[in-house]
Structure formats: C-alpha cells, structure tokens
Amino acid sequence: ADLDLYDLVFNGNHSQNPIIYDGDFIKVNKVSNIEKLPNTNFTNTLIEVYVVGEVIDPGKLLIKNGTQLSQAVYYAGGPIDLRANTKKVQIVRTNQNGSISFKKYNLKLQNGTSSYTNPILEDGDIIRLTPTVLSKTTDIIRETSTPVLNIFALYKIFE
C-alpha cells in the first residue's frame, strides 16, 4: 500500500493508517521533494538558537517558535556598542537537504517586523554578529602592542 501520511496527520484520513501485524515489512522510499511542515501542534513550541559574536551574553537560547532575528539578538543582551556590525548580521542555517545556507541582514529595529528584513528563526539557527572594522583594528593593535609594552615595562624596571 502507498500511504499519504500528510493526509493522515493534517486531514485526519484514517484510511491512511492501516493496522500492521507481526512480520509485516515496511519500506520507506526516499523523498526527492521535501516540503516544510506547517506550524502545528506537532512542531515544537520552543526552539534552540545560538547567538555568537559581538553580543553581551552569547550562547544557546531557548526561545518561542516564531521569534524573529532582532528579538533573539536582544534576548542575548543586545549587540555590544561600537563593536557589533549590525549591518551584516549572519544567520547560518542547516537546510532540510543537509546543505548549509548563510544569509546576511541589516539589523534595524525601525524596519519593523517584515520577514524579509527581520526573519523568523528556525530550530538550530546560528546568529552571528561580526565585529566592526574599527573593533578588529583595535583588537589587532592591542594584541600586537601588549607584548612590546610588557617588554618595555620590564626593561624600565631593571634600568
């Protein structure tokens, strides 16, 4: 029998739910066209996303299904002032076919709740706030000058 599980789950067609017996064989064919399941009571009401980079409290967040990008960033404490590049906020997402997609968004609260500028997050999304050019430059200067200044201070002590 070929069964339409979508019809069973979403339309309640129990003719698509036959009784199986001991010794029956079940073969599940690979589907070439995978569609996303709509939001139903079968989907999670809470999802996990990861916010990394230039936010105050980076890490894993457990948020409501349907949460938008800007909300998740602010749940993570918000972007770090003068460090976070809010014009290139990245969402890294694993697609249903196993591939990974990267999308960049300009995080502006005045854009409203459009899903084009402020997308709804999915379970497992990684949100990355990259540093600005200024913060990268100051980090490089700090990392390269600190050893030199330490050596100079040590030299002055023995002088």
Short mmCIF file of N, CA and C in Angstrom, two decimals:
data_model
loop_
_atom_site.label_atom_id
_atom_site.label_comp_id
_atom_site.label_asym_id
_atom_site.label_seq_id
_atom_site.Cartn_x
_atom_site.Cartn_y
_atom_site.Cartn_z
N ALA A 1 0.85 -1.19 0.00
CA ALA A 1 0.00 0.00 0.00
C ALA A 1 0.88 1.23 0.00
N ASP A 2 0.52 2.20 -0.79
CA ASP A 2 1.17 3.51 -0.74
C ASP A 2 0.34 4.39 0.17
N LEU A 3 0.98 4.96 1.16
CA LEU A 3 0.26 5.75 2.15
C LEU A 3 0.62 7.22 2.04
N ASP A 4 -0.35 8.07 2.30
CA ASP A 4 -0.15 9.52 2.31
C ASP A 4 -0.21 9.96 3.77
N LEU A 5 0.96 10.00 4.42
CA LEU A 5 1.00 10.35 5.83
C LEU A 5 0.59 11.80 6.08
N TYR A 6 0.82 12.65 5.10
CA TYR A 6 0.39 14.04 5.23
C TYR A 6 -1.14 14.09 5.39
N ASP A 7 -1.83 13.31 4.55
CA ASP A 7 -3.29 13.26 4.62
C ASP A 7 -3.76 12.72 5.97
N LEU A 8 -3.03 11.75 6.50
CA LEU A 8 -3.37 11.19 7.81
C LEU A 8 -3.19 12.22 8.91
N VAL A 9 -2.03 12.87 8.95
CA VAL A 9 -1.71 13.77 10.06
C VAL A 9 -2.50 15.07 9.99
N PHE A 10 -2.60 15.68 8.81
CA PHE A 10 -3.19 17.01 8.74
C PHE A 10 -4.67 17.02 8.37
N ASN A 11 -5.15 15.94 7.75
CA ASN A 11 -6.56 15.90 7.38
C ASN A 11 -7.34 14.85 8.16
N GLY A 12 -6.64 14.04 8.94
CA GLY A 12 -7.31 13.04 9.77
C GLY A 12 -7.87 11.86 9.00
N ASN A 13 -7.35 11.59 7.82
CA ASN A 13 -7.83 10.49 6.99
C ASN A 13 -7.24 9.18 7.52
N HIS A 14 -8.03 8.45 8.31
CA HIS A 14 -7.53 7.24 8.95
C HIS A 14 -7.45 6.04 8.01
N SER A 15 -7.92 6.20 6.79
CA SER A 15 -7.70 5.13 5.81
C SER A 15 -6.22 5.04 5.45
N GLN A 16 -5.46 6.09 5.80
CA GLN A 16 -4.02 6.12 5.55
C GLN A 16 -3.23 5.57 6.75
N ASN A 17 -3.94 4.92 7.69
CA ASN A 17 -3.33 4.40 8.90
C ASN A 17 -3.70 2.92 9.07
N PRO A 18 -3.15 2.04 8.24
CA PRO A 18 -3.55 0.63 8.31
C PRO A 18 -2.99 -0.06 9.54
N ILE A 19 -3.61 -1.15 9.90
CA ILE A 19 -3.12 -1.96 11.01
C ILE A 19 -1.95 -2.80 10.50
N ILE A 20 -0.88 -2.84 11.26
CA ILE A 20 0.26 -3.68 10.87
C ILE A 20 0.35 -4.85 11.83
N TYR A 21 0.88 -5.95 11.31
CA TYR A 21 0.96 -7.18 12.09
C TYR A 21 2.41 -7.63 12.18
N ASP A 22 2.67 -8.50 13.14
CA ASP A 22 3.99 -9.08 13.33
C ASP A 22 4.42 -9.75 12.02
N GLY A 23 5.61 -9.43 11.57
CA GLY A 23 6.14 -10.00 10.35
C GLY A 23 5.92 -9.12 9.12
N ASP A 24 5.12 -8.05 9.23
CA ASP A 24 4.92 -7.15 8.09
C ASP A 24 6.22 -6.42 7.80
N PHE A 25 6.44 -6.08 6.55
CA PHE A 25 7.60 -5.30 6.13
C PHE A 25 7.13 -3.90 5.78
N ILE A 26 7.90 -2.92 6.25
CA ILE A 26 7.59 -1.52 5.93
C ILE A 26 8.78 -0.96 5.17
N LYS A 27 8.54 -0.46 3.99
CA LYS A 27 9.59 0.15 3.17
C LYS A 27 9.26 1.63 3.02
N VAL A 28 10.22 2.47 3.38
CA VAL A 28 10.04 3.91 3.26
C VAL A 28 10.97 4.38 2.15
N ASN A 29 10.37 4.90 1.09
CA ASN A 29 11.15 5.40 -0.04
C ASN A 29 11.69 6.79 0.25
N LYS A 30 12.81 7.10 -0.34
CA LYS A 30 13.41 8.42 -0.20
C LYS A 30 12.57 9.43 -0.97
N VAL A 31 12.30 10.55 -0.33
CA VAL A 31 11.51 11.59 -0.96
C VAL A 31 12.46 12.58 -1.61
N SER A 32 12.17 12.93 -2.85
CA SER A 32 13.04 13.88 -3.55
C SER A 32 12.59 15.31 -3.35
N ASN A 33 11.33 15.53 -3.06
CA ASN A 33 10.81 16.88 -2.89
C ASN A 33 10.29 17.04 -1.47
N ILE A 34 11.11 17.60 -0.60
CA ILE A 34 10.73 17.75 0.81
C ILE A 34 10.14 19.14 1.01
N GLU A 35 8.94 19.18 1.54
CA GLU A 35 8.31 20.44 1.88
C GLU A 35 8.35 20.61 3.38
N LYS A 36 8.37 21.86 3.82
CA LYS A 36 8.38 22.13 5.26
C LYS A 36 6.99 21.87 5.82
N LEU A 37 6.96 21.31 7.01
CA LEU A 37 5.69 21.11 7.69
C LEU A 37 5.20 22.45 8.21
N PRO A 38 3.93 22.73 8.10
CA PRO A 38 3.42 23.99 8.65
C PRO A 38 3.48 23.95 10.17
N ASN A 39 3.35 25.14 10.78
CA ASN A 39 3.31 25.20 12.24
C ASN A 39 2.02 24.57 12.73
N THR A 40 2.16 23.50 13.46
CA THR A 40 1.01 22.80 14.03
C THR A 40 1.37 22.44 15.45
N ASN A 41 0.45 21.72 16.11
CA ASN A 41 0.78 21.29 17.46
C ASN A 41 1.81 20.16 17.44
N PHE A 42 2.19 19.66 16.24
CA PHE A 42 3.23 18.65 16.14
C PHE A 42 4.62 19.27 16.14
N THR A 43 4.70 20.55 15.83
CA THR A 43 6.01 21.20 15.83
C THR A 43 6.31 21.72 17.22
N ASN A 44 7.58 21.95 17.50
CA ASN A 44 7.99 22.42 18.82
C ASN A 44 7.45 23.81 19.09
N THR A 45 7.05 24.05 20.33
CA THR A 45 6.64 25.40 20.71
C THR A 45 7.87 26.20 21.13
N LEU A 46 8.96 25.52 21.50
CA LEU A 46 10.21 26.18 21.82
C LEU A 46 11.29 25.66 20.87
N ILE A 47 12.18 26.54 20.48
CA ILE A 47 13.29 26.14 19.61
C ILE A 47 14.59 26.61 20.23
N GLU A 48 15.69 25.97 19.80
CA GLU A 48 17.03 26.38 20.26
C GLU A 48 17.72 27.11 19.13
N VAL A 49 18.27 28.27 19.46
CA VAL A 49 19.12 29.00 18.53
C VAL A 49 20.40 29.38 19.28
N TYR A 50 21.42 29.68 18.53
CA TYR A 50 22.70 30.06 19.11
C TYR A 50 23.05 31.46 18.63
N VAL A 51 23.35 32.34 19.58
CA VAL A 51 23.75 33.70 19.24
C VAL A 51 25.21 33.83 19.64
N VAL A 52 26.07 34.13 18.67
CA VAL A 52 27.51 34.21 18.91
C VAL A 52 28.06 35.51 18.38
N GLY A 53 29.25 35.85 18.84
CA GLY A 53 29.92 37.04 18.35
C GLY A 53 29.77 38.20 19.30
N GLU A 54 29.53 39.36 18.72
CA GLU A 54 29.56 40.62 19.46
C GLU A 54 28.21 40.95 20.11
N VAL A 55 27.77 40.06 21.02
CA VAL A 55 26.60 40.32 21.85
C VAL A 55 27.02 40.23 23.31
N ILE A 56 26.22 40.79 24.19
CA ILE A 56 26.59 40.85 25.60
C ILE A 56 26.62 39.47 26.24
N ASP A 57 25.65 38.62 25.93
CA ASP A 57 25.57 37.30 26.55
C ASP A 57 25.43 36.22 25.48
N PRO A 58 26.53 35.87 24.78
CA PRO A 58 26.43 34.88 23.70
C PRO A 58 26.15 33.48 24.24
N GLY A 59 25.59 32.64 23.38
CA GLY A 59 25.34 31.26 23.75
C GLY A 59 24.02 30.75 23.21
N LYS A 60 23.59 29.62 23.77
CA LYS A 60 22.35 28.97 23.33
C LYS A 60 21.16 29.65 23.98
N LEU A 61 20.11 29.86 23.19
CA LEU A 61 18.87 30.42 23.70
C LEU A 61 17.73 29.45 23.42
N LEU A 62 16.85 29.31 24.36
CA LEU A 62 15.61 28.55 24.18
C LEU A 62 14.51 29.58 24.05
N ILE A 63 13.97 29.71 22.83
CA ILE A 63 13.00 30.77 22.54
C ILE A 63 11.74 30.18 21.93
N LYS A 64 10.68 30.98 21.87
CA LYS A 64 9.41 30.55 21.28
C LYS A 64 9.55 30.39 19.77
N ASN A 65 8.88 29.38 19.24
CA ASN A 65 8.80 29.20 17.80
C ASN A 65 8.10 30.43 17.23
N GLY A 66 8.66 31.02 16.20
CA GLY A 66 8.10 32.24 15.62
C GLY A 66 8.85 33.50 16.03
N THR A 67 9.90 33.36 16.83
CA THR A 67 10.70 34.51 17.26
C THR A 67 11.50 35.04 16.08
N GLN A 68 11.59 36.36 15.98
CA GLN A 68 12.33 36.99 14.89
C GLN A 68 13.77 37.28 15.29
N LEU A 69 14.59 37.55 14.29
CA LEU A 69 16.02 37.78 14.45
C LEU A 69 16.32 38.85 15.50
N SER A 70 15.71 40.01 15.39
CA SER A 70 16.03 41.10 16.31
C SER A 70 15.70 40.73 17.75
N GLN A 71 14.60 39.99 17.96
CA GLN A 71 14.24 39.59 19.31
C GLN A 71 15.31 38.68 19.91
N ALA A 72 15.80 37.73 19.14
CA ALA A 72 16.82 36.81 19.64
C ALA A 72 18.10 37.54 19.99
N VAL A 73 18.49 38.51 19.18
CA VAL A 73 19.70 39.29 19.47
C VAL A 73 19.54 40.02 20.79
N TYR A 74 18.37 40.58 21.03
CA TYR A 74 18.16 41.31 22.28
C TYR A 74 17.95 40.36 23.47
N TYR A 75 17.47 39.14 23.24
CA TYR A 75 17.43 38.15 24.31
C TYR A 75 18.85 37.78 24.75
N ALA A 76 19.81 37.92 23.84
CA ALA A 76 21.21 37.63 24.17
C ALA A 76 21.91 38.88 24.72
N GLY A 77 21.16 39.84 25.18
CA GLY A 77 21.72 41.03 25.79
C GLY A 77 21.89 42.19 24.84
N GLY A 78 21.70 41.96 23.56
CA GLY A 78 21.84 43.02 22.56
C GLY A 78 23.25 43.11 22.03
N PRO A 79 23.41 43.85 20.94
CA PRO A 79 24.75 44.00 20.35
C PRO A 79 25.64 44.85 21.26
N ILE A 80 26.93 44.55 21.26
CA ILE A 80 27.88 45.34 22.04
C ILE A 80 28.12 46.64 21.29
N ASP A 81 27.88 47.76 21.97
CA ASP A 81 28.05 49.07 21.35
C ASP A 81 29.46 49.26 20.80
N LEU A 82 29.55 49.83 19.62
CA LEU A 82 30.80 50.15 18.92
C LEU A 82 31.62 48.93 18.52
N ARG A 83 31.16 47.73 18.81
CA ARG A 83 31.88 46.51 18.41
C ARG A 83 31.09 45.69 17.39
N ALA A 84 29.79 45.61 17.55
CA ALA A 84 28.97 44.75 16.70
C ALA A 84 28.63 45.44 15.38
N ASN A 85 28.84 44.72 14.29
CA ASN A 85 28.47 45.20 12.97
C ASN A 85 27.03 44.77 12.71
N THR A 86 26.08 45.64 13.05
CA THR A 86 24.67 45.29 12.92
C THR A 86 24.18 45.37 11.48
N LYS A 87 25.04 45.81 10.57
CA LYS A 87 24.66 45.86 9.15
C LYS A 87 24.88 44.54 8.44
N LYS A 88 25.61 43.63 9.07
CA LYS A 88 25.89 42.33 8.46
C LYS A 88 25.70 41.20 9.47
N VAL A 89 24.52 41.12 10.05
CA VAL A 89 24.20 40.04 10.98
C VAL A 89 23.94 38.78 10.15
N GLN A 90 24.61 37.70 10.49
CA GLN A 90 24.52 36.47 9.71
C GLN A 90 23.61 35.45 10.38
N ILE A 91 22.85 34.75 9.56
CA ILE A 91 22.12 33.57 10.04
C ILE A 91 22.69 32.37 9.28
N VAL A 92 23.19 31.41 10.04
CA VAL A 92 23.70 30.17 9.46
C VAL A 92 22.64 29.11 9.74
N ARG A 93 22.15 28.49 8.68
CA ARG A 93 21.03 27.55 8.82
C ARG A 93 21.34 26.25 8.08
N THR A 94 21.04 25.13 8.73
CA THR A 94 21.14 23.83 8.08
C THR A 94 19.80 23.55 7.41
N ASN A 95 19.83 23.35 6.11
CA ASN A 95 18.61 23.11 5.34
C ASN A 95 18.18 21.66 5.48
N GLN A 96 16.96 21.36 5.07
CA GLN A 96 16.42 20.01 5.20
C GLN A 96 17.19 19.00 4.36
N ASN A 97 17.82 19.45 3.28
CA ASN A 97 18.58 18.51 2.45
C ASN A 97 20.01 18.33 2.94
N GLY A 98 20.36 18.96 4.07
CA GLY A 98 21.69 18.80 4.66
C GLY A 98 22.67 19.89 4.28
N SER A 99 22.31 20.74 3.33
CA SER A 99 23.21 21.83 2.96
C SER A 99 23.12 22.95 4.00
N ILE A 100 24.07 23.86 3.94
CA ILE A 100 24.10 24.98 4.89
C ILE A 100 23.96 26.28 4.11
N SER A 101 23.11 27.16 4.61
CA SER A 101 22.94 28.46 3.96
C SER A 101 23.38 29.58 4.90
N PHE A 102 23.94 30.62 4.30
CA PHE A 102 24.38 31.81 5.03
C PHE A 102 23.61 32.99 4.46
N LYS A 103 22.95 33.75 5.32
CA LYS A 103 22.27 34.97 4.87
C LYS A 103 22.66 36.10 5.80
N LYS A 104 22.81 37.30 5.22
CA LYS A 104 23.15 38.48 6.00
C LYS A 104 21.97 39.43 6.04
N TYR A 105 21.80 40.08 7.20
CA TYR A 105 20.70 41.01 7.40
C TYR A 105 21.22 42.28 8.05
N ASN A 106 20.57 43.38 7.72
CA ASN A 106 20.85 44.66 8.35
C ASN A 106 19.88 44.79 9.51
N LEU A 107 20.40 44.67 10.73
CA LEU A 107 19.56 44.65 11.93
C LEU A 107 19.19 46.08 12.31
N LYS A 108 17.96 46.47 11.96
CA LYS A 108 17.44 47.79 12.31
C LYS A 108 16.06 47.60 12.89
N LEU A 109 15.87 48.13 14.08
CA LEU A 109 14.57 47.99 14.71
C LEU A 109 13.50 48.79 13.99
N GLN A 110 13.89 49.89 13.34
CA GLN A 110 12.90 50.71 12.65
C GLN A 110 12.38 50.05 11.37
N ASN A 111 12.99 48.91 10.96
CA ASN A 111 12.49 48.19 9.80
C ASN A 111 11.18 47.47 10.09
N GLY A 112 10.80 47.37 11.33
CA GLY A 112 9.55 46.69 11.67
C GLY A 112 9.73 45.19 11.71
N THR A 113 8.64 44.49 11.50
CA THR A 113 8.67 43.04 11.65
C THR A 113 8.59 42.31 10.32
N SER A 114 9.00 42.93 9.24
CA SER A 114 9.00 42.26 7.94
C SER A 114 9.89 41.04 7.98
N SER A 115 9.39 39.92 7.46
CA SER A 115 10.21 38.71 7.47
C SER A 115 11.37 38.81 6.50
N TYR A 116 11.33 39.79 5.58
CA TYR A 116 12.44 39.99 4.64
C TYR A 116 13.64 40.62 5.35
N THR A 117 13.37 41.59 6.24
CA THR A 117 14.46 42.28 6.94
C THR A 117 14.68 41.74 8.35
N ASN A 118 13.71 41.02 8.87
CA ASN A 118 13.77 40.52 10.24
C ASN A 118 13.15 39.12 10.27
N PRO A 119 13.88 38.12 9.74
CA PRO A 119 13.27 36.81 9.51
C PRO A 119 12.92 36.07 10.80
N ILE A 120 11.97 35.14 10.65
CA ILE A 120 11.60 34.25 11.74
C ILE A 120 12.65 33.15 11.82
N LEU A 121 13.11 32.86 13.02
CA LEU A 121 14.18 31.90 13.21
C LEU A 121 13.65 30.48 13.24
N GLU A 122 14.53 29.54 12.92
CA GLU A 122 14.18 28.13 12.94
C GLU A 122 15.07 27.41 13.95
N ASP A 123 14.62 26.26 14.39
CA ASP A 123 15.38 25.46 15.35
C ASP A 123 16.77 25.17 14.81
N GLY A 124 17.80 25.45 15.61
CA GLY A 124 19.17 25.17 15.23
C GLY A 124 19.88 26.31 14.52
N ASP A 125 19.20 27.42 14.28
CA ASP A 125 19.85 28.56 13.62
C ASP A 125 21.00 29.08 14.47
N ILE A 126 22.03 29.57 13.79
CA ILE A 126 23.15 30.23 14.45
C ILE A 126 23.14 31.67 13.98
N ILE A 127 23.07 32.59 14.93
CA ILE A 127 23.08 34.02 14.62
C ILE A 127 24.46 34.54 15.01
N ARG A 128 25.11 35.19 14.06
CA ARG A 128 26.48 35.66 14.30
C ARG A 128 26.57 37.15 14.05
N LEU A 129 26.98 37.88 15.08
CA LEU A 129 27.24 39.30 14.95
C LEU A 129 28.75 39.49 14.85
N THR A 130 29.20 39.94 13.70
CA THR A 130 30.62 40.09 13.45
C THR A 130 31.10 41.43 14.00
N PRO A 131 32.41 41.55 14.25
CA PRO A 131 32.94 42.82 14.73
C PRO A 131 33.04 43.85 13.61
N THR A 132 32.99 45.12 13.99
CA THR A 132 33.18 46.20 13.02
C THR A 132 34.65 46.28 12.63
N VAL A 133 34.93 47.01 11.57
CA VAL A 133 36.32 47.19 11.13
C VAL A 133 37.11 47.90 12.22
N LEU A 134 36.52 48.89 12.88
CA LEU A 134 37.20 49.62 13.95
C LEU A 134 37.57 48.68 15.10
N SER A 135 36.64 47.82 15.51
CA SER A 135 36.95 46.92 16.63
C SER A 135 37.99 45.88 16.23
N LYS A 136 37.97 45.42 14.98
CA LYS A 136 39.01 44.49 14.51
C LYS A 136 40.38 45.16 14.56
N THR A 137 40.42 46.41 14.11
CA THR A 137 41.68 47.15 14.09
C THR A 137 42.21 47.37 15.50
N THR A 138 41.35 47.77 16.42
CA THR A 138 41.81 47.99 17.79
C THR A 138 42.24 46.68 18.45
N ASP A 139 41.57 45.58 18.12
CA ASP A 139 41.98 44.27 18.66
C ASP A 139 43.38 43.89 18.16
N ILE A 140 43.64 44.15 16.88
CA ILE A 140 44.96 43.83 16.32
C ILE A 140 46.04 44.69 16.97
N ILE A 141 45.75 45.97 17.14
CA ILE A 141 46.73 46.87 17.77
C ILE A 141 46.98 46.43 19.22
N ARG A 142 45.93 46.09 19.94
CA ARG A 142 46.08 45.66 21.33
C ARG A 142 46.89 44.36 21.41
N GLU A 143 46.60 43.41 20.55
CA GLU A 143 47.30 42.12 20.58
C GLU A 143 48.77 42.25 20.21
N THR A 144 49.09 43.13 19.30
CA THR A 144 50.49 43.28 18.88
C THR A 144 51.27 44.21 19.80
N SER A 145 50.61 45.18 20.41
CA SER A 145 51.34 46.12 21.25
C SER A 145 51.53 45.64 22.69
N THR A 146 50.66 44.79 23.18
CA THR A 146 50.75 44.33 24.57
C THR A 146 52.09 43.66 24.87
N PRO A 147 52.58 42.71 24.06
CA PRO A 147 53.89 42.12 24.37
C PRO A 147 55.03 43.13 24.34
N VAL A 148 54.96 44.06 23.39
CA VAL A 148 56.01 45.09 23.29
C VAL A 148 56.00 45.98 24.53
N LEU A 149 54.81 46.39 24.97
CA LEU A 149 54.71 47.23 26.16
C LEU A 149 55.17 46.48 27.41
N ASN A 150 54.89 45.19 27.50
CA ASN A 150 55.34 44.39 28.64
C ASN A 150 56.86 44.29 28.68
N ILE A 151 57.46 44.08 27.52
CA ILE A 151 58.93 44.02 27.46
C ILE A 151 59.52 45.37 27.82
N PHE A 152 58.93 46.45 27.33
CA PHE A 152 59.41 47.79 27.64
C PHE A 152 59.29 48.07 29.14
N ALA A 153 58.18 47.68 29.77
CA ALA A 153 58.00 47.88 31.21
C ALA A 153 59.02 47.08 32.00
N LEU A 154 59.29 45.86 31.58
CA LEU A 154 60.28 45.03 32.25
C LEU A 154 61.68 45.65 32.12
N TYR A 155 61.98 46.20 30.96
CA TYR A 155 63.27 46.87 30.72
C TYR A 155 63.41 48.06 31.66
N LYS A 156 62.33 48.84 31.81
CA LYS A 156 62.38 50.03 32.67
C LYS A 156 62.59 49.64 34.14
N ILE A 157 62.03 48.48 34.55
CA ILE A 157 62.20 48.04 35.93
C ILE A 157 63.67 47.77 36.22
N PHE A 158 64.35 47.11 35.28
CA PHE A 158 65.74 46.75 35.51
C PHE A 158 66.71 47.89 35.20
N GLU A 159 66.23 48.93 34.58
CA GLU A 159 67.10 50.06 34.24
C GLU A 159 67.47 50.86 35.42
#
